[in-house]
Coordinates of C-alpha atoms and ligand atoms in Angstrom, one line a residue:
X1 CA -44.4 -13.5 -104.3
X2 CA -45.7 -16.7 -102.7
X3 CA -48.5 -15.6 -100.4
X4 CA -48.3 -16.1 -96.3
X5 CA -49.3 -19.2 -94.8
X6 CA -52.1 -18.7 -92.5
X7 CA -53.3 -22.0 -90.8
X8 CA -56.7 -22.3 -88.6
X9 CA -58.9 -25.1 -86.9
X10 CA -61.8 -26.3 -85.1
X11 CA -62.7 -28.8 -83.2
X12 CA -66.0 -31.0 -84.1
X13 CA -67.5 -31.0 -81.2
X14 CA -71.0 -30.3 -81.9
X15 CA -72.7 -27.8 -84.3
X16 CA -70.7 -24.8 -84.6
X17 CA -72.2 -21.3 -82.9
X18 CA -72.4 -18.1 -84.1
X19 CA -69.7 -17.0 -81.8
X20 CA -67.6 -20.0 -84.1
X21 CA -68.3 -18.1 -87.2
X22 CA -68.5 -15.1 -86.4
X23 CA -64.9 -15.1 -84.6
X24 CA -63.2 -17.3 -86.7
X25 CA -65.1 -19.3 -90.2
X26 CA -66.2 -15.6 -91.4
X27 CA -62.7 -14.1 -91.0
X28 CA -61.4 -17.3 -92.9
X29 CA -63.6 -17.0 -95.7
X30 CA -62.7 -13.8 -96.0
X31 CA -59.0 -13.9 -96.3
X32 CA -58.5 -16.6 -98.0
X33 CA -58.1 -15.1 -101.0
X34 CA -55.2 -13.4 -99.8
X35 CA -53.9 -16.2 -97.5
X36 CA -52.3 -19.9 -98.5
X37 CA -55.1 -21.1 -96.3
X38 CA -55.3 -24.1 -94.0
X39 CA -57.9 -25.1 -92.4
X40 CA -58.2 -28.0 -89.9
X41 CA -61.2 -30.0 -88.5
X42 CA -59.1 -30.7 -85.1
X43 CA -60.9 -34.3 -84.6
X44 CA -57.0 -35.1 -82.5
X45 CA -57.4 -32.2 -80.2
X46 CA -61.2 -33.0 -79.7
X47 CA -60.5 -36.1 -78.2
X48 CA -58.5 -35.0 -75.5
X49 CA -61.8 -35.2 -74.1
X50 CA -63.9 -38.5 -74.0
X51 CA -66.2 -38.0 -77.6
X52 CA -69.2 -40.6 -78.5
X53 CA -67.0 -42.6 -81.6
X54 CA -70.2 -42.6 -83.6
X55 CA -71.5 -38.9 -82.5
X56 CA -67.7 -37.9 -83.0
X57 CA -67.5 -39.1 -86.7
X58 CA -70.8 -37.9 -87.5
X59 CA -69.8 -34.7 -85.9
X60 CA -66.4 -34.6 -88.2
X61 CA -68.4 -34.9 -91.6
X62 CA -70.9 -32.2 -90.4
X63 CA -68.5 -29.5 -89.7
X64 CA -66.4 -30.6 -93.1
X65 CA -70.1 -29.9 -95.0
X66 CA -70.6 -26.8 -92.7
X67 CA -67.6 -25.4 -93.3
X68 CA -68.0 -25.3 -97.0
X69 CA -71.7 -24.1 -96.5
X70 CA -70.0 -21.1 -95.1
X71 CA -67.6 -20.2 -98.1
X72 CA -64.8 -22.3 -97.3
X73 CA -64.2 -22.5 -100.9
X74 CA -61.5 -25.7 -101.7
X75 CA -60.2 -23.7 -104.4
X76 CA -59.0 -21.5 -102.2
X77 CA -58.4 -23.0 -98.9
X78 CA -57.1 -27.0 -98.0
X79 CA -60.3 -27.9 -96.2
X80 CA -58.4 -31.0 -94.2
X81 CA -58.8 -33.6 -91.4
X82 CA -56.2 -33.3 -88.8
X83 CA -56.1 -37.0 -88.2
X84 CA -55.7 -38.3 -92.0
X85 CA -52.7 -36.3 -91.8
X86 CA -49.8 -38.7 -89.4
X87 CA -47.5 -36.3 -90.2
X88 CA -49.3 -34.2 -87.3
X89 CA -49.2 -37.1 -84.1
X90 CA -45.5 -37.4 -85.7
X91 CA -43.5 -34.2 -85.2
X92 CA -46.0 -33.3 -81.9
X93 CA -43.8 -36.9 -80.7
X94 CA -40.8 -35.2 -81.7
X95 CA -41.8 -31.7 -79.9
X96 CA -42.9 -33.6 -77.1
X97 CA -39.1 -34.7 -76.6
X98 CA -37.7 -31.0 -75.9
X99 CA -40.5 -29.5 -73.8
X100 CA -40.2 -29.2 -70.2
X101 CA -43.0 -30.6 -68.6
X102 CA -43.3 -27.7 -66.2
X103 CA -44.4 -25.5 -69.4
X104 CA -47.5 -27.7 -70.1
X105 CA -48.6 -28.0 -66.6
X106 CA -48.5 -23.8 -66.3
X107 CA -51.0 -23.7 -69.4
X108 CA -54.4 -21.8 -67.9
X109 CA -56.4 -24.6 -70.4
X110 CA -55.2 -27.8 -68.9
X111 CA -55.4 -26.5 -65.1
X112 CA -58.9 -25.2 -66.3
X113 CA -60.1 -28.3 -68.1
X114 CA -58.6 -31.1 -66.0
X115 CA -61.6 -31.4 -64.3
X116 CA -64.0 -31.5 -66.5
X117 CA -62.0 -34.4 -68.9
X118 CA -59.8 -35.7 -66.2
X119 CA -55.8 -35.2 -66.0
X120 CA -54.6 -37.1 -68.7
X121 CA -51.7 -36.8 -70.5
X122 CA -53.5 -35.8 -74.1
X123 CA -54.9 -32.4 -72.6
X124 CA -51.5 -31.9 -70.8
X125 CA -49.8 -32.6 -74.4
X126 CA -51.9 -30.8 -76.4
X127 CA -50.0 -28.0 -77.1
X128 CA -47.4 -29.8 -78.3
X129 CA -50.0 -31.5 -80.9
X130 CA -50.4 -27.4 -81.6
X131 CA -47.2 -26.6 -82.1
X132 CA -47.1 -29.5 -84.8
X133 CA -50.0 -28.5 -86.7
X134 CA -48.8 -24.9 -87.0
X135 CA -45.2 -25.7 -87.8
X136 CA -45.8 -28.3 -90.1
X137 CA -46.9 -25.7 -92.5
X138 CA -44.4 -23.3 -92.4
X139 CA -47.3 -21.1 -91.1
X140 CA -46.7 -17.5 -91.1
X141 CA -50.1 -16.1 -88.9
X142 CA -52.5 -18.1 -86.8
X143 CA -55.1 -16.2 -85.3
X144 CA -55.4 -16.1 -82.0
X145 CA -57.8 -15.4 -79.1
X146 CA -56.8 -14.5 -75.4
X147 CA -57.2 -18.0 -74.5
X148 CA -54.7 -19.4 -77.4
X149 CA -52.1 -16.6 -76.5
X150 CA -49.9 -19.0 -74.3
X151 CA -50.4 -21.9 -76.6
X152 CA -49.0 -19.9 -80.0
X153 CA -46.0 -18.5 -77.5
X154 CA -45.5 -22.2 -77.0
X155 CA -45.2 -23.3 -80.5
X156 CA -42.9 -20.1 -81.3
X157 CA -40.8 -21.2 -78.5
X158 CA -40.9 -24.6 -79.1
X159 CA -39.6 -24.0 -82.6
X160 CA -37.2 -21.7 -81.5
X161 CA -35.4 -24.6 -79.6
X162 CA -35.7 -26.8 -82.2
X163 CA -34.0 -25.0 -84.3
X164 CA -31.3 -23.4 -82.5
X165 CA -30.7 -27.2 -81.5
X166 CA -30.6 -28.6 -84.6
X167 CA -30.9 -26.2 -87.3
X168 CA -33.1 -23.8 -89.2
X169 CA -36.3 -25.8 -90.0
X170 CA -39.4 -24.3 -88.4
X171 CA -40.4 -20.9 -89.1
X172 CA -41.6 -19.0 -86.0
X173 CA -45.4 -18.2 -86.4
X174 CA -46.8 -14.7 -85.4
X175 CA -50.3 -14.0 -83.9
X176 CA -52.9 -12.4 -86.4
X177 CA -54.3 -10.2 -84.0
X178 CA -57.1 -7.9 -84.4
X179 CA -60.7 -8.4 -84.4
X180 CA -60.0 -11.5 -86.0
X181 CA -61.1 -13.4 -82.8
X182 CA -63.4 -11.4 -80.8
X183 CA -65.4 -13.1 -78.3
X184 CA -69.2 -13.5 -78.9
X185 CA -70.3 -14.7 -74.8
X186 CA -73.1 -17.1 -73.7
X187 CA -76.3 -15.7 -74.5
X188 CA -77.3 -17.1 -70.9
X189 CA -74.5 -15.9 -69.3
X190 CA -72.6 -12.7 -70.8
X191 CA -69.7 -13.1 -68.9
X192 CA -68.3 -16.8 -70.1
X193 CA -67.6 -17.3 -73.4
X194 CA -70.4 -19.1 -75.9
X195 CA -69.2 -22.9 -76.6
X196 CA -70.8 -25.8 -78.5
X197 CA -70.1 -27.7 -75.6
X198 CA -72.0 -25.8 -73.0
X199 CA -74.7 -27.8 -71.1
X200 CA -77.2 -25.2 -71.2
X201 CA -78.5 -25.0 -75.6
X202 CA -79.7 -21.8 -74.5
X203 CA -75.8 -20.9 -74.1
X204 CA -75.4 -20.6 -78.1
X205 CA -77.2 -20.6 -81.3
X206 CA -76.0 -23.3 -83.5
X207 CA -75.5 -22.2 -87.3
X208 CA -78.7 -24.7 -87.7
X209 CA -80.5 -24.1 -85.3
X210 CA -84.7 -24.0 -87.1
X211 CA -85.8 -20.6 -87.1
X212 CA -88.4 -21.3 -84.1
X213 CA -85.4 -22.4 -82.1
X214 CA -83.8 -19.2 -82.8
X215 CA -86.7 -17.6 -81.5
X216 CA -86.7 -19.5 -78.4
X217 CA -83.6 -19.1 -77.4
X218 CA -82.9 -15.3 -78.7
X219 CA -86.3 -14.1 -76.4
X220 CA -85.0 -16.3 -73.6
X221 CA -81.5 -14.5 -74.0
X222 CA -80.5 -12.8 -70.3
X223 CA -80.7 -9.1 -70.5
X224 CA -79.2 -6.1 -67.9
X225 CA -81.2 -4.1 -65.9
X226 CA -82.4 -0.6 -67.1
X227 CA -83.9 -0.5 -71.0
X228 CA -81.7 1.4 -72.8
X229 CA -80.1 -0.3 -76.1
X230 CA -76.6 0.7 -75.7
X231 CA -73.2 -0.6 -75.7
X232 CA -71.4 -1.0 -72.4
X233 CA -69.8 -4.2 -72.1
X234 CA -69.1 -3.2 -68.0
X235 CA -72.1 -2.3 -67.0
X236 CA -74.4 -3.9 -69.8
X237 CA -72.7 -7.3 -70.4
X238 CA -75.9 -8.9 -72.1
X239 CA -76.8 -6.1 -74.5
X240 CA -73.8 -5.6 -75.6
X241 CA -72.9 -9.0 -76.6
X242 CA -76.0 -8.7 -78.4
X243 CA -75.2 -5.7 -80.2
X244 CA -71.5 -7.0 -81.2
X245 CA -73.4 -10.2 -82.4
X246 CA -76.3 -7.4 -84.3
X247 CA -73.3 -5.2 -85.7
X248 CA -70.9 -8.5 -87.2
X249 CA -74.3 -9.8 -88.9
X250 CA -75.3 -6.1 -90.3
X251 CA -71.9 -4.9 -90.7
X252 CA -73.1 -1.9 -88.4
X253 CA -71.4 0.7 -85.7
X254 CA -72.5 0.3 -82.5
X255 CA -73.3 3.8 -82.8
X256 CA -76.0 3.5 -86.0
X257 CA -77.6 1.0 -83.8
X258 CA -77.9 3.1 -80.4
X259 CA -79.3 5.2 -82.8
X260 CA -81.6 2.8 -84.8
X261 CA -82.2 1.0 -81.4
X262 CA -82.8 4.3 -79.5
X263 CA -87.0 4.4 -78.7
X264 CA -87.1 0.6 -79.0
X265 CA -87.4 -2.1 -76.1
X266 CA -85.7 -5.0 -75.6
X267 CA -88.2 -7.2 -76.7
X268 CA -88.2 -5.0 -79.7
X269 CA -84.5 -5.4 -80.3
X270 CA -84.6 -9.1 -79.9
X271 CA -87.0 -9.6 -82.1
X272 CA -85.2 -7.7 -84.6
X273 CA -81.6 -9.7 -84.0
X274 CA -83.8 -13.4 -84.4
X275 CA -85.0 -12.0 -87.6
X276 CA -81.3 -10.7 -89.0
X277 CA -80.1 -14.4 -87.6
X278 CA -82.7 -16.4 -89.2
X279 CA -81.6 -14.2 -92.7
X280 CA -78.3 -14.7 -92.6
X281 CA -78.3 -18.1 -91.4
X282 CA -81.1 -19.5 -93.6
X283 CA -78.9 -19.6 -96.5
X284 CA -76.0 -21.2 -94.7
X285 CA -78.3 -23.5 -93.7
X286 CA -80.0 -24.7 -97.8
X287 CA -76.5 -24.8 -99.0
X288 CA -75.6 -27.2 -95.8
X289 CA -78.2 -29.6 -96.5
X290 CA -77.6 -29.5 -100.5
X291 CA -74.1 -30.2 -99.7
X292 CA -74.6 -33.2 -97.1
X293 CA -76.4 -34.9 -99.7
X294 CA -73.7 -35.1 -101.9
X295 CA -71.5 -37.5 -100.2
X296 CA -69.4 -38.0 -103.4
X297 CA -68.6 -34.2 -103.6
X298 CA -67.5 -34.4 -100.1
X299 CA -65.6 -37.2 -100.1
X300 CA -63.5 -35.7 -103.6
X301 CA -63.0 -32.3 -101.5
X302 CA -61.3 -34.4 -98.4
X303 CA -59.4 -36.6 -100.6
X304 CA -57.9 -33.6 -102.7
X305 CA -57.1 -31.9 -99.2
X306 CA -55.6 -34.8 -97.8
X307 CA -53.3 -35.3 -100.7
X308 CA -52.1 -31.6 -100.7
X309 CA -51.7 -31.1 -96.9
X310 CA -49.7 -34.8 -96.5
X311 CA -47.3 -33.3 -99.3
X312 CA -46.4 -30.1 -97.4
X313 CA -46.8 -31.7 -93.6
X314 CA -44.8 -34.8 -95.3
X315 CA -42.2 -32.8 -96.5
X316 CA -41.5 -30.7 -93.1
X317 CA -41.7 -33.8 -91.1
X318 CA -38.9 -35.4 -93.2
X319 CA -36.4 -32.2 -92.9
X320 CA -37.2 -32.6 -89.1
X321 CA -36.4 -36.3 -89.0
X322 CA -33.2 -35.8 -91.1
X323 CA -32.3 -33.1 -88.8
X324 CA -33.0 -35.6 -85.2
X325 CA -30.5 -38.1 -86.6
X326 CA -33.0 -40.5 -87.8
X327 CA -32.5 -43.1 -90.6
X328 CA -34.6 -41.8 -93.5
Ligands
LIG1 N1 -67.5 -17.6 -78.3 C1 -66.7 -17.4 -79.3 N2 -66.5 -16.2 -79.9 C2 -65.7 -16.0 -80.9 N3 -64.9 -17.0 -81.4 C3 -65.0 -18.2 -80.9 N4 -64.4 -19.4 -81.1 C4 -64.9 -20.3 -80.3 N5 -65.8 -19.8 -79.4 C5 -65.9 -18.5 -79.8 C6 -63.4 -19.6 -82.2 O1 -63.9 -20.6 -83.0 C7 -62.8 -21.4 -83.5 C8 -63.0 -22.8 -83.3 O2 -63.1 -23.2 -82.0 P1 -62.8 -24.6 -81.5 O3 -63.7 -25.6 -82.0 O4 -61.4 -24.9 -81.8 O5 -62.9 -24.7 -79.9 P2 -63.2 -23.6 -78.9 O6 -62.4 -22.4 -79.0 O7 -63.0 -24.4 -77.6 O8 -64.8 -23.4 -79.2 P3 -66.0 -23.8 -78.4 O9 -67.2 -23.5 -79.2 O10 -66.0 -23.3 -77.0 O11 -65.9 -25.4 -78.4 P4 -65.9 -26.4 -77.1 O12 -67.1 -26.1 -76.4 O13 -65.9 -27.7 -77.8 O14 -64.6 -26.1 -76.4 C9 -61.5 -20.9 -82.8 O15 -60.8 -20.0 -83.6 C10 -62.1 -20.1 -81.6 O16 -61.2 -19.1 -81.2

């Protein structure tokens, strides 16, 4: 039996965070053995607000590098880059042609971001892009966090149409739920999600971050009032965003830390989460800068991806075109 199509991204803008990995590259490394994996480096959707072009592209290798530095393993998954891929711009054209424009402008991420990138018409569209990626794969489960809900409803509706109006082509995606995307928050606020892009370094800790900056920013971390280690994400926001980022890294129960963490201060347990990040994260970090030397090796992953994915995104595209009424 072929195995399901699962299909992820991410977007390279900046060094990925903990709260990257641990919700989303982790999982993917570790199903990909049992997963026809995809995985993306969305450079399309990343420029639906303003990027530095040389910052961006430098950005785009980095995360490809990354990636595999975190067991992305190309054996197993097709690493790819969104943009090599027409295919994707393509059918999201297509999509774009049967979506009311009422549905994009409900999305909660374009009325939350249009002010910080500006209405234009790529943020509004950018489900649609979405909805390309996923169903140009056939995609069986994309994982999805709170904020992506809406979007995947999109692209299962979107293919619904498509295919009621001109015949079975798409299949309709389903959510991988689970913990597959729980949220790690800003360690300087515990009540907004981390994100590369935050203003404030002290938001996130980059998967390179030096070991001194780890440091810095874990002792500068905001913590609750009271001293107590314990997890209660109501009333203890800060420590227990800690503690889920302690337990993913030591593959712990919130329970054997209470209890590990019981006579212990803050500072104490702080100092004991820099030192399980700088372990875990050291090694990420060798293998990173082994593999950013090796431009060649890099360069022979992408191209292998990029010939794979453009088959498969190729081959749904044409079905969809023959479908439309265009001349093939
Ligand atoms: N804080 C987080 N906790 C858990 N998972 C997270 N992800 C992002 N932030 C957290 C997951 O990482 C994957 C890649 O994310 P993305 O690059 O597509 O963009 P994002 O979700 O918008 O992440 P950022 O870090 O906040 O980036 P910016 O600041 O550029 O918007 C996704 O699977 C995401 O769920």
């Amino acid at each position: 039996m072929p195995k399901p199509v699962f299909l992820s991204g991410i977007q390279p803008t900046g060094v990925p965070h903990i709260g990257n990995y641990l919700g989303a590259i982790k999982k993917w490394v570790e199903i990909q053995d049992n997963y026809e994996t995809f995985i993306m480096v969305a450079d399309l959707h990343a420029i639906t607000i303003p990027r530095e072009p040389k910052e961006f592209k430098e950005k785009t290798l980095e995360i490809v590098a990354l990636l595999l530095a975190c067991g992305i393993d190309p054996k197993k998954s097709t690493l790819f880059i969104q943009s090599q891929i027409p295919a994707h711009t393509e059918l999201a054209w297509i999509l774009n042609t049967i979506t009311p424009l009422g549905e994009l402008e409900r999305m909660t991420q374009f009325k939350e971001k249009k002010d910080r990138a500006g209405a234009l018409a790529g943020l509004l569209n950018y489900p649609v892009l979405q909805a390309a990626d996923i169903l140009l794969y056939k995609t069986n489960v994309v994982p999805v966090g709170e904020d992506q809900f809406q979007h995947l409803e999109f692209a299962r509706a979107i293919a619904k149409k498509f295919n009621s109006k001109f015949g079975e082509t798409f299949i309709i995606p389903e959510a991988l739920s689970d913990k597959i995307t729980s949220r790690i928050m800003g360690l300087d606020n515990p009540n907004k999600k981390m994100s590369k892009s935050a203003k404030n370094p002290n938001n996130y800790i980059a998967l390179l971050d030096s070991p001194e900056i780890i440091r810095k920013k874990i002792k500068s971390a905001v913590t609750d009032s009271g001293k107590e280690i314990k997890y209660d994400r109501e009333n203890k926001p800060a420590i227990a965003n800690m503690l889920d980022i302690y337990a993913a890294f030591s593959e712990k129960t919130f329970g054997q830390l209470e209890i590990e963490f019981r006579e212990k201060s803050y500072a104490e347990f702080k100092e004991e989460l820099t030192e399980l990040l700088i372990a875990k994260l050291t090694p990420i970090q060798k293998k990173y800068k082994e593999l950013s030397k090796n431009k060649n090796l890099l360069e022979k992953i992408l191209e292998n991806s990029k010939t794979k994915a453009s088959k498969i995104a190729n081959k749904t595209l044409l079905e969809a075109k023959e479908k439309v009424g265009f001349i093939i």
